[in-house]
Amino acid sequence: MSPHRPTSLRRRLAATVLAIVVANVVFVTALLGLLAPFVERARGAVAPAVPGVVWWTVLVGLSLSGLLAVQLRTARAMALSRADVTRLSASDAPELHDRVERLSALLDRQPPAVGLIDSTTPNCFSVGGGDPMIVLSSGLREQLTDAELDAVLAHELAHLQNRDATVMTLATFLPALASDRPVAGLPRWLRANLFGGAVLFALIVAAGWTDPTSPVSLLVAAGLSLVLGGVGLGVLATPVVYLTHRLSRDREFAADRAGAMLTGEPEALASALRKLDDAVESSPETDLRSMDSLVEGLCLLPYGFSRDESADDDGLTIKLRSHPPTDRRIERLQSVAAELEGGEDESLTRPELS
């Protein structure tokens, strides 16, 4: 069954993808521009008859495609690693797999993998890409009824079916680089600048803008790169963060509605949202803190999972998400329930994504 997405969600998805592509085009073009002599030499050796414009266009396109594929794979791996996800086989959790397979069959799609986080904080998220996965916390599984669990799984399947899970997974990559590199023992501000600084320093040396034989020149270039590299990554990441922030509202509403339509029980998802929201609000303060802003933006509710209190909190973190208020989501689900009961639209009885 092909997904039917609301117009606003399609626009937000397209705008977010465009921002990601533009940011990467800037990076790829700058890199290839600095390597222009080598690129032209390769053209002369491999395809001298190919016009320069065609050669560069193809090269930028191939480089961009490869970079985006690497970023998606890396962002997915980062999210699962930072959340400490354990992949569950069918023998590990047969009932959970059966639920996912049954709901996936209603959408005429292959069931995604299932992962588990050992956390009392009830939450879940999905990651897209070549190996999509739905991830639940142990706290979520323990607190929901069968109908509520089906509703939550249907919500996450809707994210995968709408492809917004893939876009959101990819969108976490640049902000994660710009705000928090996983280098243990370093202050956050330094981690945020380290990757961008390393890339800029390599470009400066490759372009011949510094004397590689002069230690002083190299130190100055390294210092400037450390400062400006982080700023440059931040500039590239800002449009992605802004558009993803706007996408989050539409994607949650769309997935709520689609999940409700898939199970035919909007009240079950509303009950699950209310129950989980109340459970998090009553949890200890440590459970209210996000493990990682990268994971937090993908979650069902705007909370991550518990993290160690010793984690440093200095520096500025780029936030990716702005979930709609839970009360507002429940109100919309109540409207869906009223429509189903009234039978105002025959399409509402079908498990389409809308």
mmCIF file of C-alpha atoms in Angstrom:
data_model
loop_
_atom_site.group_PDB
_atom_site.id
_atom_site.type_symbol
_atom_site.label_atom_id
_atom_site.label_comp_id
_atom_site.label_asym_id
_atom_site.label_seq_id
_atom_site.Cartn_x
_atom_site.Cartn_y
_atom_site.Cartn_z
ATOM 1 C CA MET A 1 0.000 0.000 0.000
ATOM 2 C CA SER A 2 1.534 3.318 -0.988
ATOM 3 C CA PRO A 3 1.612 6.015 1.662
ATOM 4 C CA HIS A 4 -0.602 9.043 1.410
ATOM 5 C CA ARG A 5 1.098 11.960 3.118
ATOM 6 C CA PRO A 6 -0.492 15.261 4.109
ATOM 7 C CA THR A 7 0.606 18.141 1.901
ATOM 8 C CA SER A 8 2.274 19.936 4.800
ATOM 9 C CA LEU A 9 4.338 16.838 5.641
ATOM 10 C CA ARG A 10 5.422 16.438 2.013
ATOM 11 C CA ARG A 11 6.514 20.085 1.926
ATOM 12 C CA ARG A 12 8.441 19.806 5.178
ATOM 13 C CA LEU A 13 10.130 16.592 4.051
ATOM 14 C CA ALA A 14 11.106 18.123 0.705
ATOM 15 C CA ALA A 15 12.457 21.291 2.352
ATOM 16 C CA THR A 16 14.495 19.309 4.883
ATOM 17 C CA VAL A 17 15.963 17.040 2.226
ATOM 18 C CA LEU A 18 16.810 20.096 0.113
ATOM 19 C CA ALA A 19 18.642 21.722 3.038
ATOM 20 C CA ILE A 20 20.636 18.541 3.650
ATOM 21 C CA VAL A 21 21.536 18.247 -0.034
ATOM 22 C CA VAL A 22 22.531 21.925 -0.336
ATOM 23 C CA ALA A 23 24.766 21.695 2.744
ATOM 24 C CA ASN A 24 26.478 18.646 1.309
ATOM 25 C CA VAL A 25 26.805 20.199 -2.153
ATOM 26 C CA VAL A 26 28.627 23.134 -0.560
ATOM 27 C CA PHE A 27 30.999 20.758 1.205
ATOM 28 C CA VAL A 28 31.613 18.548 -1.851
ATOM 29 C CA THR A 29 32.086 21.521 -4.188
ATOM 30 C CA ALA A 30 34.571 23.175 -1.818
ATOM 31 C CA LEU A 31 36.542 19.962 -1.453
ATOM 32 C CA LEU A 32 36.646 19.216 -5.176
ATOM 33 C CA GLY A 33 37.477 22.843 -5.908
ATOM 34 C CA LEU A 34 40.577 22.628 -3.749
ATOM 35 C CA LEU A 35 41.509 19.392 -5.476
ATOM 36 C CA ALA A 36 40.842 20.843 -8.945
ATOM 37 C CA PRO A 37 44.359 20.203 -10.361
ATOM 38 C CA PHE A 38 44.157 16.516 -9.469
ATOM 39 C CA VAL A 39 40.566 16.274 -10.749
ATOM 40 C CA GLU A 40 41.513 17.796 -14.105
ATOM 41 C CA ARG A 41 44.527 15.535 -14.370
ATOM 42 C CA ALA A 42 42.240 12.542 -13.798
ATOM 43 C CA ARG A 43 39.855 13.783 -16.504
ATOM 44 C CA GLY A 44 42.728 14.069 -18.971
ATOM 45 C CA ALA A 45 43.818 10.524 -18.219
ATOM 46 C CA VAL A 46 40.394 8.839 -18.032
ATOM 47 C CA ALA A 47 37.996 10.823 -20.244
ATOM 48 C CA PRO A 48 39.726 13.622 -22.183
ATOM 49 C CA ALA A 49 36.848 13.890 -24.641
ATOM 50 C CA VAL A 50 34.279 14.601 -21.930
ATOM 51 C CA PRO A 51 33.503 18.335 -21.571
ATOM 52 C CA GLY A 52 34.640 19.874 -18.305
ATOM 53 C CA VAL A 53 31.112 20.879 -17.249
ATOM 54 C CA VAL A 54 29.826 17.327 -17.752
ATOM 55 C CA TRP A 55 32.827 15.847 -15.935
ATOM 56 C CA TRP A 56 32.437 18.110 -12.909
ATOM 57 C CA THR A 57 28.658 17.672 -12.784
ATOM 58 C CA VAL A 58 28.944 13.894 -12.779
ATOM 59 C CA LEU A 59 31.754 14.005 -10.228
ATOM 60 C CA VAL A 60 29.800 16.262 -7.872
ATOM 61 C CA GLY A 61 26.704 14.068 -8.269
ATOM 62 C CA LEU A 62 28.568 10.839 -7.539
ATOM 63 C CA SER A 63 30.423 12.383 -4.606
ATOM 64 C CA LEU A 64 27.181 13.781 -3.206
ATOM 65 C CA SER A 65 25.371 10.436 -3.504
ATOM 66 C CA GLY A 66 28.210 8.610 -1.808
ATOM 67 C CA LEU A 67 28.472 11.177 0.975
ATOM 68 C CA LEU A 68 24.734 11.084 1.714
ATOM 69 C CA ALA A 69 24.784 7.273 1.815
ATOM 70 C CA VAL A 70 27.703 7.321 4.241
ATOM 71 C CA GLN A 71 26.007 9.965 6.382
ATOM 72 C CA LEU A 72 22.755 7.990 6.597
ATOM 73 C CA ARG A 73 24.576 4.826 7.587
ATOM 74 C CA THR A 74 26.719 6.717 10.093
ATOM 75 C CA ALA A 75 23.795 8.637 11.615
ATOM 76 C CA ARG A 76 21.840 5.405 12.030
ATOM 77 C CA ALA A 77 24.818 3.684 13.671
ATOM 78 C CA MET A 78 25.425 6.684 15.939
ATOM 79 C CA ALA A 79 21.804 6.752 17.115
ATOM 80 C CA LEU A 80 21.722 3.035 17.890
ATOM 81 C CA SER A 81 25.142 3.088 19.529
ATOM 82 C CA ARG A 82 24.501 6.102 21.749
ATOM 83 C CA ALA A 83 21.165 4.687 22.860
ATOM 84 C CA ASP A 84 22.845 1.321 23.571
ATOM 85 C CA VAL A 85 20.275 -0.617 21.530
ATOM 86 C CA THR A 86 20.170 -4.420 21.615
ATOM 87 C CA ARG A 87 18.777 -5.998 18.456
ATOM 88 C CA LEU A 88 16.045 -8.537 19.261
ATOM 89 C CA SER A 89 15.668 -11.658 17.154
ATOM 90 C CA ALA A 90 12.335 -13.400 16.675
ATOM 91 C CA SER A 91 13.363 -15.985 19.270
ATOM 92 C CA ASP A 92 14.251 -13.242 21.772
ATOM 93 C CA ALA A 93 10.831 -11.588 21.580
ATOM 94 C CA PRO A 94 8.416 -13.712 19.510
ATOM 95 C CA GLU A 95 5.271 -11.863 20.593
ATOM 96 C CA LEU A 96 6.749 -8.445 19.799
ATOM 97 C CA HIS A 97 7.949 -9.631 16.393
ATOM 98 C CA ASP A 98 4.517 -11.107 15.672
ATOM 99 C CA ARG A 99 2.919 -7.733 16.406
ATOM 100 C CA VAL A 100 5.324 -5.899 14.111
ATOM 101 C CA GLU A 101 4.864 -8.445 11.318
ATOM 102 C CA ARG A 102 1.063 -8.313 11.575
ATOM 103 C CA LEU A 103 0.959 -4.516 11.438
ATOM 104 C CA SER A 104 3.541 -4.417 8.634
ATOM 105 C CA ALA A 105 1.414 -6.800 6.589
ATOM 106 C CA LEU A 106 -1.470 -4.326 6.782
ATOM 107 C CA LEU A 107 0.842 -1.765 5.167
ATOM 108 C CA ASP A 108 2.109 -4.295 2.616
ATOM 109 C CA ARG A 109 5.719 -3.755 3.657
ATOM 110 C CA GLN A 110 8.567 -5.836 5.005
ATOM 111 C CA PRO A 111 8.663 -5.747 8.811
ATOM 112 C CA PRO A 112 11.526 -3.702 10.246
ATOM 113 C CA ALA A 113 14.026 -4.994 12.766
ATOM 114 C CA VAL A 114 13.194 -4.575 16.453
ATOM 115 C CA GLY A 115 15.551 -3.198 19.090
ATOM 116 C CA LEU A 116 15.404 -2.814 22.862
ATOM 117 C CA ILE A 117 16.893 -0.238 25.239
ATOM 118 C CA ASP A 118 17.303 -1.229 28.873
ATOM 119 C CA SER A 119 15.762 1.907 30.387
ATOM 120 C CA THR A 120 12.886 2.474 32.774
ATOM 121 C CA THR A 121 11.975 5.659 30.885
ATOM 122 C CA PRO A 122 9.107 4.685 28.542
ATOM 123 C CA ASN A 123 9.877 5.816 25.008
ATOM 124 C CA CYS A 124 10.560 4.542 21.514
ATOM 125 C CA PHE A 125 11.867 5.673 18.133
ATOM 126 C CA SER A 126 12.514 4.390 14.639
ATOM 127 C CA VAL A 127 15.523 4.751 12.359
ATOM 128 C CA GLY A 128 15.381 4.545 8.583
ATOM 129 C CA GLY A 129 17.860 3.529 5.945
ATOM 130 C CA GLY A 130 18.666 0.189 4.381
ATOM 131 C CA ASP A 131 17.925 -1.693 7.593
ATOM 132 C CA PRO A 132 15.021 0.114 9.288
ATOM 133 C CA MET A 133 14.428 -0.568 12.959
ATOM 134 C CA ILE A 134 11.853 0.182 15.629
ATOM 135 C CA VAL A 135 13.411 0.646 19.064
ATOM 136 C CA LEU A 136 11.507 0.397 22.342
ATOM 137 C CA SER A 137 12.600 0.800 25.924
ATOM 138 C CA SER A 138 11.955 -1.923 28.479
ATOM 139 C CA GLY A 139 9.929 0.620 30.454
ATOM 140 C CA LEU A 140 7.586 1.158 27.520
ATOM 141 C CA ARG A 141 6.923 -2.565 27.039
ATOM 142 C CA GLU A 142 6.136 -2.993 30.717
ATOM 143 C CA GLN A 143 3.663 -0.116 31.006
ATOM 144 C CA LEU A 144 1.400 -0.556 27.973
ATOM 145 C CA THR A 145 -1.561 -2.825 27.342
ATOM 146 C CA ASP A 146 -1.661 -4.958 24.191
ATOM 147 C CA ALA A 147 -3.841 -2.428 22.350
ATOM 148 C CA GLU A 148 -1.636 0.489 23.419
ATOM 149 C CA LEU A 149 1.529 -1.339 22.350
ATOM 150 C CA ASP A 150 0.005 -2.070 18.936
ATOM 151 C CA ALA A 151 -0.906 1.610 18.604
ATOM 152 C CA VAL A 152 2.625 2.757 19.412
ATOM 153 C CA LEU A 153 4.171 0.235 17.016
ATOM 154 C CA ALA A 154 1.755 1.385 14.305
ATOM 155 C CA HIS A 155 2.853 4.984 14.965
ATOM 156 C CA GLU A 156 6.500 4.034 14.434
ATOM 157 C CA LEU A 157 5.674 2.019 11.314
ATOM 158 C CA ALA A 158 3.960 5.119 9.949
ATOM 159 C CA HIS A 159 7.212 7.045 10.362
ATOM 160 C CA LEU A 160 9.002 4.381 8.332
ATOM 161 C CA GLN A 161 6.260 4.207 5.696
ATOM 162 C CA ASN A 162 6.185 7.984 5.280
ATOM 163 C CA ARG A 163 9.992 8.003 4.881
ATOM 164 C CA ASP A 164 10.223 10.761 7.484
ATOM 165 C CA ALA A 165 12.174 8.357 9.727
ATOM 166 C CA THR A 166 14.854 8.150 7.030
ATOM 167 C CA VAL A 167 14.922 11.933 6.572
ATOM 168 C CA MET A 168 15.104 12.531 10.329
ATOM 169 C CA THR A 169 17.862 9.940 10.717
ATOM 170 C CA LEU A 170 19.898 11.604 7.969
ATOM 171 C CA ALA A 171 19.141 15.060 9.380
ATOM 172 C CA THR A 172 20.813 14.192 12.682
ATOM 173 C CA PHE A 173 24.248 13.838 11.090
ATOM 174 C CA LEU A 174 25.376 17.453 10.542
ATOM 175 C CA PRO A 175 23.956 18.802 13.829
ATOM 176 C CA ALA A 176 25.607 15.920 15.693
ATOM 177 C CA LEU A 177 28.960 16.847 14.167
ATOM 178 C CA ALA A 178 28.410 20.524 14.896
ATOM 179 C CA SER A 179 27.316 20.120 18.509
ATOM 180 C CA ASP A 180 28.780 17.022 20.082
ATOM 181 C CA ARG A 181 31.619 14.832 18.898
ATOM 182 C CA PRO A 182 32.029 11.640 20.974
ATOM 183 C CA VAL A 183 35.607 12.297 22.147
ATOM 184 C CA ALA A 184 35.859 11.254 25.779
ATOM 185 C CA GLY A 185 37.611 13.567 28.203
ATOM 186 C CA LEU A 186 37.310 16.735 26.136
ATOM 187 C CA PRO A 187 35.055 19.748 26.856
ATOM 188 C CA ARG A 188 31.954 19.898 24.676
ATOM 189 C CA TRP A 189 33.018 23.128 22.950
ATOM 190 C CA LEU A 190 36.204 21.400 21.817
ATOM 191 C CA ARG A 191 34.372 18.276 20.700
ATOM 192 C CA ALA A 192 32.002 20.462 18.692
ATOM 193 C CA ASN A 193 34.870 22.079 16.800
ATOM 194 C CA LEU A 194 37.207 19.133 16.452
ATOM 195 C CA PHE A 195 35.754 17.508 13.324
ATOM 196 C CA GLY A 196 35.107 20.738 11.455
ATOM 197 C CA GLY A 197 38.537 22.000 12.444
ATOM 198 C CA ALA A 198 40.235 18.851 11.184
ATOM 199 C CA VAL A 199 38.453 19.073 7.827
ATOM 200 C CA LEU A 200 39.255 22.783 7.425
ATOM 201 C CA PHE A 201 42.895 22.253 8.406
ATOM 202 C CA ALA A 202 43.239 19.491 5.797
ATOM 203 C CA LEU A 203 41.726 21.770 3.157
ATOM 204 C CA ILE A 204 44.068 24.636 4.078
ATOM 205 C CA VAL A 205 47.118 22.395 3.790
ATOM 206 C CA ALA A 206 45.879 20.825 0.526
ATOM 207 C CA ALA A 207 45.252 24.266 -0.962
ATOM 208 C CA GLY A 208 48.755 25.410 -0.083
ATOM 209 C CA TRP A 209 47.525 28.310 2.055
ATOM 210 C CA THR A 210 50.082 27.547 4.759
ATOM 211 C CA ASP A 211 53.739 26.564 4.795
ATOM 212 C CA PRO A 212 53.895 22.883 5.769
ATOM 213 C CA THR A 213 57.565 23.271 6.702
ATOM 214 C CA SER A 214 56.893 26.011 9.265
ATOM 215 C CA PRO A 215 55.699 24.842 12.718
ATOM 216 C CA VAL A 216 54.455 28.339 13.542
ATOM 217 C CA SER A 217 52.450 28.554 10.333
ATOM 218 C CA LEU A 218 50.935 25.134 10.954
ATOM 219 C CA LEU A 219 50.033 26.035 14.556
ATOM 220 C CA VAL A 220 48.317 29.246 13.447
ATOM 221 C CA ALA A 221 46.416 27.376 10.731
ATOM 222 C CA ALA A 222 45.409 24.674 13.226
ATOM 223 C CA GLY A 223 44.175 27.259 15.755
ATOM 224 C CA LEU A 224 42.110 29.134 13.174
ATOM 225 C CA SER A 225 40.750 25.863 11.807
ATOM 226 C CA LEU A 226 39.659 24.746 15.272
ATOM 227 C CA VAL A 227 37.638 27.926 15.740
ATOM 228 C CA LEU A 228 36.348 28.466 12.211
ATOM 229 C CA GLY A 229 35.758 24.793 11.451
ATOM 230 C CA GLY A 230 33.155 24.478 14.189
ATOM 231 C CA VAL A 231 31.538 27.737 13.095
ATOM 232 C CA GLY A 232 31.397 26.518 9.502
ATOM 233 C CA LEU A 233 29.732 23.252 10.516
ATOM 234 C CA GLY A 234 27.264 25.207 12.622
ATOM 235 C CA VAL A 235 26.371 27.416 9.669
ATOM 236 C CA LEU A 236 25.782 24.372 7.468
ATOM 237 C CA ALA A 237 23.767 22.632 10.195
ATOM 238 C CA THR A 238 21.540 25.581 11.156
ATOM 239 C CA PRO A 239 19.102 25.370 8.194
ATOM 240 C CA VAL A 240 18.833 21.605 8.726
ATOM 241 C CA VAL A 241 18.084 22.110 12.423
ATOM 242 C CA TYR A 242 15.471 24.792 11.714
ATOM 243 C CA LEU A 243 13.650 22.790 9.037
ATOM 244 C CA THR A 244 13.797 19.567 11.057
ATOM 245 C CA HIS A 245 12.348 21.461 14.003
ATOM 246 C CA ARG A 246 9.387 22.405 11.795
ATOM 247 C CA LEU A 247 9.130 18.934 10.295
ATOM 248 C CA SER A 248 8.824 17.327 13.737
ATOM 249 C CA ARG A 249 5.366 18.741 14.398
ATOM 250 C CA ASP A 250 3.862 17.541 11.122
ATOM 251 C CA ARG A 251 5.544 14.127 11.248
ATOM 252 C CA GLU A 252 4.216 13.366 14.729
ATOM 253 C CA PHE A 253 0.668 14.423 13.889
ATOM 254 C CA ALA A 254 0.772 12.421 10.637
ATOM 255 C CA ALA A 255 2.172 9.325 12.348
ATOM 256 C CA ASP A 256 -0.380 9.609 15.166
ATOM 257 C CA ARG A 257 -3.225 9.686 12.662
ATOM 258 C CA ALA A 258 -1.756 6.957 10.464
ATOM 259 C CA GLY A 259 -1.090 4.697 13.435
ATOM 260 C CA ALA A 260 -4.644 5.235 14.673
ATOM 261 C CA MET A 261 -6.065 4.429 11.244
ATOM 262 C CA LEU A 262 -3.915 1.313 10.957
ATOM 263 C CA THR A 263 -5.147 -0.214 14.220
ATOM 264 C CA GLY A 264 -8.607 1.361 14.075
ATOM 265 C CA GLU A 265 -8.211 2.382 17.727
ATOM 266 C CA PRO A 266 -7.276 6.067 18.091
ATOM 267 C CA GLU A 267 -8.197 5.935 21.763
ATOM 268 C CA ALA A 268 -5.510 3.283 22.350
ATOM 269 C CA LEU A 269 -2.762 5.581 21.047
ATOM 270 C CA ALA A 270 -4.214 8.516 23.002
ATOM 271 C CA SER A 271 -4.211 6.377 26.133
ATOM 272 C CA ALA A 272 -0.612 5.305 25.496
ATOM 273 C CA LEU A 273 0.557 8.903 24.990
ATOM 274 C CA ARG A 274 -1.185 10.032 28.161
ATOM 275 C CA LYS A 275 0.156 7.117 30.181
ATOM 276 C CA LEU A 276 3.734 7.514 28.959
ATOM 277 C CA ASP A 277 3.711 11.271 29.402
ATOM 278 C CA ASP A 278 2.472 10.906 32.983
ATOM 279 C CA ALA A 279 5.044 8.198 33.679
ATOM 280 C CA VAL A 280 7.923 10.395 32.533
ATOM 281 C CA GLU A 281 6.628 13.414 34.448
ATOM 282 C CA SER A 282 6.611 11.368 37.662
ATOM 283 C CA SER A 283 10.054 9.846 37.086
ATOM 284 C CA PRO A 284 13.154 10.966 38.965
ATOM 285 C CA GLU A 285 14.929 13.974 37.530
ATOM 286 C CA THR A 286 17.704 11.835 36.057
ATOM 287 C CA ASP A 287 15.142 9.996 33.913
ATOM 288 C CA LEU A 288 13.891 13.264 32.448
ATOM 289 C CA ARG A 289 17.243 14.095 30.915
ATOM 290 C CA SER A 290 18.003 13.065 27.386
ATOM 291 C CA MET A 291 20.734 10.549 26.727
ATOM 292 C CA ASP A 292 21.578 12.398 23.562
ATOM 293 C CA SER A 293 19.924 15.114 21.500
ATOM 294 C CA LEU A 294 20.555 12.987 18.414
ATOM 295 C CA VAL A 295 18.293 10.217 19.768
ATOM 296 C CA GLU A 296 15.881 12.575 21.504
ATOM 297 C CA GLY A 297 14.690 14.077 18.229
ATOM 298 C CA LEU A 298 13.609 10.668 16.906
ATOM 299 C CA CYS A 299 11.531 9.640 19.921
ATOM 300 C CA LEU A 300 7.788 9.200 20.332
ATOM 301 C CA LEU A 301 7.771 11.759 23.169
ATOM 302 C CA PRO A 302 10.135 14.736 23.617
ATOM 303 C CA TYR A 303 12.221 12.968 26.210
ATOM 304 C CA GLY A 304 15.159 10.747 25.582
ATOM 305 C CA PHE A 305 16.171 7.942 27.884
ATOM 306 C CA SER A 306 17.974 8.196 31.210
ATOM 307 C CA ARG A 307 21.631 9.111 31.163
ATOM 308 C CA ASP A 308 24.422 9.193 33.690
ATOM 309 C CA GLU A 309 24.375 12.301 35.896
ATOM 310 C CA SER A 310 28.133 12.580 35.467
ATOM 311 C CA ALA A 311 27.769 13.403 31.766
ATOM 312 C CA ASP A 312 29.134 16.876 31.143
ATOM 313 C CA ASP A 313 26.620 19.557 30.291
ATOM 314 C CA ASP A 314 28.852 22.430 29.267
ATOM 315 C CA GLY A 315 28.618 24.124 25.933
ATOM 316 C CA LEU A 316 25.831 24.648 23.450
ATOM 317 C CA THR A 317 23.884 21.710 22.075
ATOM 318 C CA ILE A 318 21.924 22.017 18.847
ATOM 319 C CA LYS A 319 18.405 20.659 19.379
ATOM 320 C CA LEU A 320 16.697 18.812 16.568
ATOM 321 C CA ARG A 321 13.144 18.428 17.705
ATOM 322 C CA SER A 322 10.095 20.259 18.885
ATOM 323 C CA HIS A 323 7.337 17.728 19.467
ATOM 324 C CA PRO A 324 3.789 19.040 19.523
ATOM 325 C CA PRO A 325 2.260 19.097 23.025
ATOM 326 C CA THR A 326 0.925 15.712 24.090
ATOM 327 C CA ASP A 327 -2.461 17.243 24.948
ATOM 328 C CA ARG A 328 -2.763 18.564 21.409
ATOM 329 C CA ARG A 329 -1.884 15.173 19.950
ATOM 330 C CA ILE A 330 -4.544 13.535 22.124
ATOM 331 C CA GLU A 331 -7.124 16.110 20.998
ATOM 332 C CA ARG A 332 -6.443 15.254 17.365
ATOM 333 C CA LEU A 333 -6.711 11.546 18.087
ATOM 334 C CA GLN A 334 -10.059 12.157 19.753
ATOM 335 C CA SER A 335 -11.179 13.880 16.543
ATOM 336 C CA VAL A 336 -10.083 10.836 14.535
ATOM 337 C CA ALA A 337 -12.054 8.606 16.909
ATOM 338 C CA ALA A 338 -15.146 10.776 16.419
ATOM 339 C CA GLU A 339 -14.759 10.551 12.633
ATOM 340 C CA LEU A 340 -14.454 6.777 12.780
ATOM 341 C CA GLU A 341 -17.505 6.469 14.985
ATOM 342 C CA GLY A 342 -19.513 8.796 12.741
ATOM 343 C CA GLY A 343 -18.407 7.090 9.546
ATOM 344 C CA GLU A 344 -18.109 10.478 7.847
ATOM 345 C CA ASP A 345 -15.442 9.302 5.448
ATOM 346 C CA GLU A 346 -15.121 5.755 4.158
ATOM 347 C CA SER A 347 -11.385 6.232 3.676
ATOM 348 C CA LEU A 348 -11.014 6.545 7.433
ATOM 349 C CA THR A 349 -11.793 2.844 7.805
ATOM 350 C CA ARG A 350 -8.790 1.867 5.722
ATOM 351 C CA PRO A 351 -5.274 1.677 7.178
ATOM 352 C CA GLU A 352 -3.848 4.377 4.920
ATOM 353 C CA LEU A 353 -1.289 6.905 6.035
ATOM 354 C CA SER A 354 -2.984 10.270 6.102
#
